mmCIF file of C-alpha atoms in Angstrom:
data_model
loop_
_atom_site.group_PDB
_atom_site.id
_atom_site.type_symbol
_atom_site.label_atom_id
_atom_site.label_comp_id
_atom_site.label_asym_id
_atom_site.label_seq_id
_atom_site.Cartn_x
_atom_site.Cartn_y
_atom_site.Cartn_z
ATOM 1 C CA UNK L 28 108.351 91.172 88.804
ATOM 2 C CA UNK L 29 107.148 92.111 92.202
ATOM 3 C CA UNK L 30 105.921 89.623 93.016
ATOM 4 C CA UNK L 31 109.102 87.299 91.856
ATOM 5 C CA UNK L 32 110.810 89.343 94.925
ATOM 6 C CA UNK L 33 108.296 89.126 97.341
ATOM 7 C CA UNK L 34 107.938 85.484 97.030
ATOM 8 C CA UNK L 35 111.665 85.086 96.839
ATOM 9 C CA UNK L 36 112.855 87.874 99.252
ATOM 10 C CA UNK L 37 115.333 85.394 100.914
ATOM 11 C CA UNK L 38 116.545 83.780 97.760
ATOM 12 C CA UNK L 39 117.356 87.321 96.362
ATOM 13 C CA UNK L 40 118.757 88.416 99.404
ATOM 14 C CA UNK L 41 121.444 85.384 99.999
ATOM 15 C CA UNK L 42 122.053 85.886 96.353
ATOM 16 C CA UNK L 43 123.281 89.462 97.078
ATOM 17 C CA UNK L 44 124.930 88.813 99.853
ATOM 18 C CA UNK L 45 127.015 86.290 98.472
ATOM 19 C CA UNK L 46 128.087 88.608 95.448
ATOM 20 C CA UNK L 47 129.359 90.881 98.321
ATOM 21 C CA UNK L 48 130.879 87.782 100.780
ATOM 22 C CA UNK L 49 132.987 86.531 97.146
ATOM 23 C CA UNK L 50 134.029 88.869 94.802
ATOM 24 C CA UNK L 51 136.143 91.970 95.774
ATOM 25 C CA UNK L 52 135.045 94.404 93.263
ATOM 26 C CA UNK L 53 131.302 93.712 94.690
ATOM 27 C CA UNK L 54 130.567 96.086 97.642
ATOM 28 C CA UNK L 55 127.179 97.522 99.197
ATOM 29 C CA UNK L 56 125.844 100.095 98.461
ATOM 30 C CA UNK L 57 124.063 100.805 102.116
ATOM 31 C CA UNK L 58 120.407 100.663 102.075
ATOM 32 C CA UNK L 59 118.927 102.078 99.188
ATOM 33 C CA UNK L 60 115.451 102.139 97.213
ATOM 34 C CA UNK L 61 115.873 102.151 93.210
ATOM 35 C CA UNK L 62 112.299 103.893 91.518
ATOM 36 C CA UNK L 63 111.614 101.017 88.505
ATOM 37 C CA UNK L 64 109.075 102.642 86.230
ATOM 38 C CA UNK L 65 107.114 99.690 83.939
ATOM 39 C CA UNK L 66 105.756 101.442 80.724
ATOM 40 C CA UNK L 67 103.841 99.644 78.018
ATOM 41 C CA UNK L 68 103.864 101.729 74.872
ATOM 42 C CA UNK L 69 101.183 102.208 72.225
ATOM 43 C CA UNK L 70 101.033 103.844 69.192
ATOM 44 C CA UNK L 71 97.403 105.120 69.434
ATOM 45 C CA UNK L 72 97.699 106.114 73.153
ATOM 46 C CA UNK L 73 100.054 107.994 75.703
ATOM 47 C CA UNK L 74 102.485 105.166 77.601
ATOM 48 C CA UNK L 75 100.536 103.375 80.387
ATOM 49 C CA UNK L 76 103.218 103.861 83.123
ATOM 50 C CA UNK L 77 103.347 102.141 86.235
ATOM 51 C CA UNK L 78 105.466 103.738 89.040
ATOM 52 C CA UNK L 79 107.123 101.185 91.418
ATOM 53 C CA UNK L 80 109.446 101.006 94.646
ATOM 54 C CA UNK L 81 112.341 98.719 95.417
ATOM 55 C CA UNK L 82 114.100 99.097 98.594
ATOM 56 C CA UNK L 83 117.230 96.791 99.954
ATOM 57 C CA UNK L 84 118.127 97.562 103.572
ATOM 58 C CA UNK L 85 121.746 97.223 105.027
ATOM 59 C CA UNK L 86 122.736 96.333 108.127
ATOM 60 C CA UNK L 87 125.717 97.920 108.505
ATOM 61 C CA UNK L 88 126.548 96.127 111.812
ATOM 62 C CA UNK L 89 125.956 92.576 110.106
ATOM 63 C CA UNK L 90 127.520 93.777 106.397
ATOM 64 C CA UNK L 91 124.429 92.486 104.876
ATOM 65 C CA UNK L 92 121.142 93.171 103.013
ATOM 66 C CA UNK L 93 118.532 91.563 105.463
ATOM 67 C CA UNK L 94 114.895 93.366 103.895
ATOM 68 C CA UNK L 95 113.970 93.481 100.331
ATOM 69 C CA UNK L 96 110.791 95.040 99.623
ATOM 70 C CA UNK L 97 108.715 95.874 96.287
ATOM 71 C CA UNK L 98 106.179 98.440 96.707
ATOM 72 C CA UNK L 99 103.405 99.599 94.066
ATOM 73 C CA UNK L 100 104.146 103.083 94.615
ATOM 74 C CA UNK L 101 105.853 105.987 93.192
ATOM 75 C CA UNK L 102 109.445 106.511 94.886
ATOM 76 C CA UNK L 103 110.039 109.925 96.749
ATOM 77 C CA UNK L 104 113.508 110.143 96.331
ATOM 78 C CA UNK L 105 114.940 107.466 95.015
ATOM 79 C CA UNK L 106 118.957 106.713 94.970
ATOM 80 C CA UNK L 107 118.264 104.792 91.636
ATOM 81 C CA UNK L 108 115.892 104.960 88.633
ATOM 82 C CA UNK L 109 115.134 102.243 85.605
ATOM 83 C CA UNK L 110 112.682 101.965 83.380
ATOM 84 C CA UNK L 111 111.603 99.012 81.836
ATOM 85 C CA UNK L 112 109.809 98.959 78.553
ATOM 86 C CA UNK L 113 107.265 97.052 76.135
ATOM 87 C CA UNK L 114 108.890 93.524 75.949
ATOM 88 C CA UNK L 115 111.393 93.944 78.649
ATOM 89 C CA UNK L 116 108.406 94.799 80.527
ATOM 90 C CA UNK L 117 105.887 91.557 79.469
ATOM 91 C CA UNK L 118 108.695 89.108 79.688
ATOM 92 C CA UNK L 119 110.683 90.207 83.404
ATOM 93 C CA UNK L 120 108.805 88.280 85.783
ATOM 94 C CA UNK L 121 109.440 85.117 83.743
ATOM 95 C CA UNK L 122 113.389 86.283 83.283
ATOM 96 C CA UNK L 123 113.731 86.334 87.038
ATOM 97 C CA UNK L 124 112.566 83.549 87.716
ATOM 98 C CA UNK L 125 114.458 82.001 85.290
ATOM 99 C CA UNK L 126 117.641 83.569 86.811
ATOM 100 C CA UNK L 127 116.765 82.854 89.906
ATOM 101 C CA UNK L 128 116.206 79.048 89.525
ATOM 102 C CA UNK L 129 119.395 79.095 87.309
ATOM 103 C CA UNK L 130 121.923 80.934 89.108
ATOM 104 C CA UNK L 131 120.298 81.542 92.614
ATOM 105 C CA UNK L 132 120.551 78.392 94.892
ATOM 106 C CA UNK L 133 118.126 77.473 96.718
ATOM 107 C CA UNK L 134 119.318 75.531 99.636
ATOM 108 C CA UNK L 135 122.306 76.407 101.850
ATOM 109 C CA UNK L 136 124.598 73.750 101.459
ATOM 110 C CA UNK L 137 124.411 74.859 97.349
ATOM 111 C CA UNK L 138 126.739 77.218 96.067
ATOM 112 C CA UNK L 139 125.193 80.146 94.400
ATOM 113 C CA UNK L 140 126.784 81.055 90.335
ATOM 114 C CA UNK L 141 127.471 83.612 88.235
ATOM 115 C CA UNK L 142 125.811 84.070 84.812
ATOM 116 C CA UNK L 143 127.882 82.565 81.862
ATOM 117 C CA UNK L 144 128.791 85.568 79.584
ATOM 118 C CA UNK L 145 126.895 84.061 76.507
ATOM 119 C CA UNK L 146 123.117 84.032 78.992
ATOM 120 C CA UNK L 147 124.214 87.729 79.396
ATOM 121 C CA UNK L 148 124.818 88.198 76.034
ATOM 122 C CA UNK L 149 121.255 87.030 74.863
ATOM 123 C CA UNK L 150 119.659 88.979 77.380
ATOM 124 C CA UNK L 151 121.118 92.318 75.964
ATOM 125 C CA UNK L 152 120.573 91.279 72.645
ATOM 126 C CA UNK L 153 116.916 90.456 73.630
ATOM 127 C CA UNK L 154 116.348 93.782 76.165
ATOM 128 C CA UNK L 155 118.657 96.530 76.978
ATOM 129 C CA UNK L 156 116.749 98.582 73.842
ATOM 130 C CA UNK L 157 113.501 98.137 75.765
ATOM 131 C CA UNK L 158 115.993 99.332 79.596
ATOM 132 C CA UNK L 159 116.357 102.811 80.654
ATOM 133 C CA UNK L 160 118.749 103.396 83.466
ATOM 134 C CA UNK L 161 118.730 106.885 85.263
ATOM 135 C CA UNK L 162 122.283 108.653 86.252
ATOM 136 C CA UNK L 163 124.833 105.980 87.704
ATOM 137 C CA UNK L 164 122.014 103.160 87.752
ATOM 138 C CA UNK L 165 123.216 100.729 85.277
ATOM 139 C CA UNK L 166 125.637 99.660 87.299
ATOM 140 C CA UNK L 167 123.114 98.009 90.222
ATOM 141 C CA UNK L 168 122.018 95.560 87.251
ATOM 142 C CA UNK L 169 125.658 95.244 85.941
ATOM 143 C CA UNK L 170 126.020 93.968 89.646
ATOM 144 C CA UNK L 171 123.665 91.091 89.056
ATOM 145 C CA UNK L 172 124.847 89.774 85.535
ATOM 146 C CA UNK L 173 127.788 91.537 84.512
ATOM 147 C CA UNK L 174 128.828 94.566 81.875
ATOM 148 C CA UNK L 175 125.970 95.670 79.763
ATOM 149 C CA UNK L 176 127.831 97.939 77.261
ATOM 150 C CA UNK L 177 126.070 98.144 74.301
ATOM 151 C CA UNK L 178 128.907 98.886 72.389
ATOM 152 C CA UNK L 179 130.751 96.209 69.527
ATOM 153 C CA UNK L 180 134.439 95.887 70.133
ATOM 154 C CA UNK L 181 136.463 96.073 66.820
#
């Protein structure tokens, strides 16, 4: 996953900014770093855990994310916290880049897209058992790819 970002810093960057620049109910939330804890469970043994850092900085003068960073490190006090689990986990480096090369464009004159509502279907069917979002962090993913209510409607 980290290194998906790092590779792709400016890719993920115009992709946020453009969420912000088009739809109204998009806006920034400042610079902020989001601890994203990847734990591999086993039966036999206690979860191997590993802590990580995200940070997006704002420039508040530009209205725009400009840095992106991924750090292999545990967050000191981070403004948002997810966990990612098992086979959320082994298969998110491969599901960025998949979104990415879907839904991110990658040259200027390209227009950016949304995720159709049935890709973010599958992908909640396939993962959000395996997500754990801390207080008021599901909503930075819901950002990305839209509502991820687990709930059935009637």
């Amino acid at each position: 996953m980290r290194n998906e970002f790092t590779a792709n810093t400016d890719a993920w960057l115009g992709y946020g900014n453009w969420l912000i620049d088009e739809y109204d109910d998009v806006s920034p939330l400042g610079t902020v770093t989001l601890g994203v804890d990847v734990v591999s469970t086993n039966w036999l043994f206690a979860d191997d855990r590993v802590e990580t850092t995200l940070e997006a900085v704002y420039d508040d003068e530009t209205e725009s994310y400009t840095d992106l960073e991924w750090r292999l490190e545990e967050p000191e006090e981070p403004d948002y916290k997810v966990e990612i689990r098992n086979k959320a986990a082994e298969h998110a480096a491969d599901e960025l880049q998949t979104f990415r090369t879907r839904f991110i464009a990658e040259d200027e004159d390209e227009a950016h897209e949304l995720p159709e509502p049935d890709y973010v279907e599958e992908l909640k069917g396939r993962y959000l058992p395996s997500l754990r979002f801390g207080e008021e962090s599901k909503h930075v993913l819901e950002i990305l790819i839209g509502e991820l209510d687990s709930k059935q409607s009637a």
